[in-house]
Amino acid sequence: MFSAVTSISISSRILLRSPCLRLANRPYPQSRTSAISSYLKSPSYSKRFYPRLARNESESHLKVEDAKATGPSAPPDHPSYLAEFAKEEDTLFERNAAKYLKQTEKAPLYGKKRSIEPEKLLETRYRDELLKEDPTIDLPKYEESLGRPKILKQIFFTLFVGLTSYQVLAVLTTDETHKLSAVFPVPLMTHNSQLRMLRTSLIAERLKKELEQWKAALSAFPQTIARPILWAYVTAANMYIESSEGRRVMYQICAMNGIVFLLWQLRYCRAFMHRSFLHHPLSGRSYTLLTSVFSHQSIIHLLANSFALISFGSAATSFLQDHQAKNRENVQEATPIYHFWAFYICAGLFSSLTSHIVRVKFDYPRLLAKIRASAIGQNIPETVNKPSLFRNLGLLKKEGSPDAVAQKASRLIPASLGASGAIYSAVTLSALAYPNADVQLLFPPITMPISWGVGGMVMLDILGILRGWRLFDHWAHLSGALFGLFYYKYGVQIWDKDRALCEVVYLESEAEERGGK
């Protein structure tokens, strides 16, 4: 055992003094250093450059074994052994290197000056050897192909769509209010409750006409088919007519969510749905910030959000309606439906944008830091090919699967969908508007003040962020609650001023039309 260790130490000393290793110690790029060092230690390198040295080393090992068998002799590190190896050291590397570099000139390696430096030729050969072991060495790194995600486009989209939709819905409210008030003898003296009653009667007349159309369309079908369809239509129409303005807008939003959910269930639509109704923070798309608010993949997610939206959204709409009756601008409003739509869209956009910024500016750099740490050998699973991990985000060996790393990245930067952020805004607005109200939980079935319920949900989301839970989008929830607080303080006043501006523009345009006639 001692002789084997000693012979290895002798060979390692000679190898470290060799010109090849002095040449290999020249600085190389960081991505090649580990591969070149492993190649210099490989058996193939030793066979090319030091065949006789390796043979002499093995012979010395045999001599030591023979000495052990026959009796005491000189130790393996005796100067005679070292002199034998040093005698061949000066010419051994030159002869084997010239044999290895067949394309070079026949001149000695360290003789007259050549057109191509030996270092460059050796570097080329090292690179060829590396390419044999890893063909992806010249490919761009995965980090470089991803680039750095931007947030300016998403911010501009949120501002543009939010402000535009807010203004358009204010204009629609003004138009419908003036159309309904024109029915009364004194339009400006009409109360908002009268306008809402007139609007309800017009909705009932429209639904009756649609019922007659359904009867005519189903007359050719048997009664066993036509009657259930007509019964379902009449039931839904009566529920819609008898509901408040707040419940009606909730039914509209839930109907949109239900249509999007049905599209998710169609197999041939899933590629389109993944691209257009699922917000991926690294995709660079902006319109999915809005479309994902109306998107639900699972029936449990849809039912839970619909139940919360109908309960708290109706209360938020009632607050907007009551505040409109007391507005300082003294502007009429036939329905608060458009106001809640504006609030809902802006709340959904704000919560989606906040979640997007957190994913891109905090979670994404954290992912790259983990990849860099894995690239230098820290916390790498056994199934991961370490040299190529940083280049392609987990090029795995045969016993692994590339999907495993993709799932890791997906868990760290997941796609988002759902109306939870907008619903949190409605819940917060309702809690601030009606602080003495009570809420009843489904599980456990207990009743508590609404302020306790909202405070508990906010604390749960804060704990989820601190603990790193990824089941829910906690940043979207907290930003939605923040938007609800902002809208309670300033949003209703902004809507009143916007409505007053729309009223002035409407009256001026109407006066111009009358003057033109």
PDB file of N, CA and C in Angstrom, residues 230-242:
ATOM      1  N   LEU A 230     -87.713  26.211 -21.973  1.00  0.00           N
ATOM      2  CA  LEU A 230     -88.488  27.420 -21.677  1.00  0.00           C
ATOM      3  C   LEU A 230     -88.600  27.647 -20.170  1.00  0.00           C
ATOM      4  N   TRP A 231     -88.755  26.548 -19.408  1.00  0.00           N
ATOM      5  CA  TRP A 231     -88.835  26.696 -17.953  1.00  0.00           C
ATOM      6  C   TRP A 231     -87.527  27.271 -17.398  1.00  0.00           C
ATOM      7  N   ALA A 232     -86.393  26.788 -17.867  1.00  0.00           N
ATOM      8  CA  ALA A 232     -85.104  27.310 -17.403  1.00  0.00           C
ATOM      9  C   ALA A 232     -84.947  28.781 -17.769  1.00  0.00           C
ATOM     10  N   TYR A 233     -85.398  29.155 -18.970  1.00  0.00           N
ATOM     11  CA  TYR A 233     -85.280  30.564 -19.377  1.00  0.00           C
ATOM     12  C   TYR A 233     -86.155  31.455 -18.504  1.00  0.00           C
ATOM     13  N   VAL A 234     -87.388  31.044 -18.245  1.00  0.00           N
ATOM     14  CA  VAL A 234     -88.296  31.861 -17.431  1.00  0.00           C
ATOM     15  C   VAL A 234     -87.759  31.998 -16.007  1.00  0.00           C
ATOM     16  N   THR A 235     -87.232  30.917 -15.442  1.00  0.00           N
ATOM     17  CA  THR A 235     -86.682  30.972 -14.083  1.00  0.00           C
ATOM     18  C   THR A 235     -85.508  31.942 -13.991  1.00  0.00           C
ATOM     19  N   ALA A 236     -84.590  31.850 -14.954  1.00  0.00           N
ATOM     20  CA  ALA A 236     -83.435  32.746 -14.946  1.00  0.00           C
ATOM     21  C   ALA A 236     -83.852  34.189 -15.191  1.00  0.00           C
ATOM     22  N   ALA A 237     -84.845  34.415 -16.075  1.00  0.00           N
ATOM     23  CA  ALA A 237     -85.291  35.778 -16.364  1.00  0.00           C
ATOM     24  C   ALA A 237     -85.958  36.403 -15.145  1.00  0.00           C
ATOM     25  N   ASN A 238     -86.810  35.643 -14.451  1.00  0.00           N
ATOM     26  CA  ASN A 238     -87.456  36.181 -13.250  1.00  0.00           C
ATOM     27  C   ASN A 238     -86.430  36.506 -12.162  1.00  0.00           C
ATOM     28  N   MET A 239     -85.423  35.639 -12.005  1.00  0.00           N
ATOM     29  CA  MET A 239     -84.380  35.901 -11.009  1.00  0.00           C
ATOM     30  C   MET A 239     -83.617  37.177 -11.353  1.00  0.00           C
ATOM     31  N   TYR A 240     -83.342  37.374 -12.630  1.00  0.00           N
ATOM     32  CA  TYR A 240     -82.598  38.562 -13.047  1.00  0.00           C
ATOM     33  C   TYR A 240     -83.432  39.828 -12.852  1.00  0.00           C
ATOM     34  N   ILE A 241     -84.730  39.769 -13.164  1.00  0.00           N
ATOM     35  CA  ILE A 241     -85.584  40.955 -13.041  1.00  0.00           C
ATOM     36  C   ILE A 241     -85.771  41.343 -11.577  1.00  0.00           C
ATOM     37  N   GLU A 242     -85.955  40.353 -10.719  1.00  0.00           N
ATOM     38  CA  GLU A 242     -86.230  40.631  -9.317  1.00  0.00           C
ATOM     39  C   GLU A 242     -84.971  40.961  -8.515  1.00  0.00           C
TER      40      GLU A 242
END
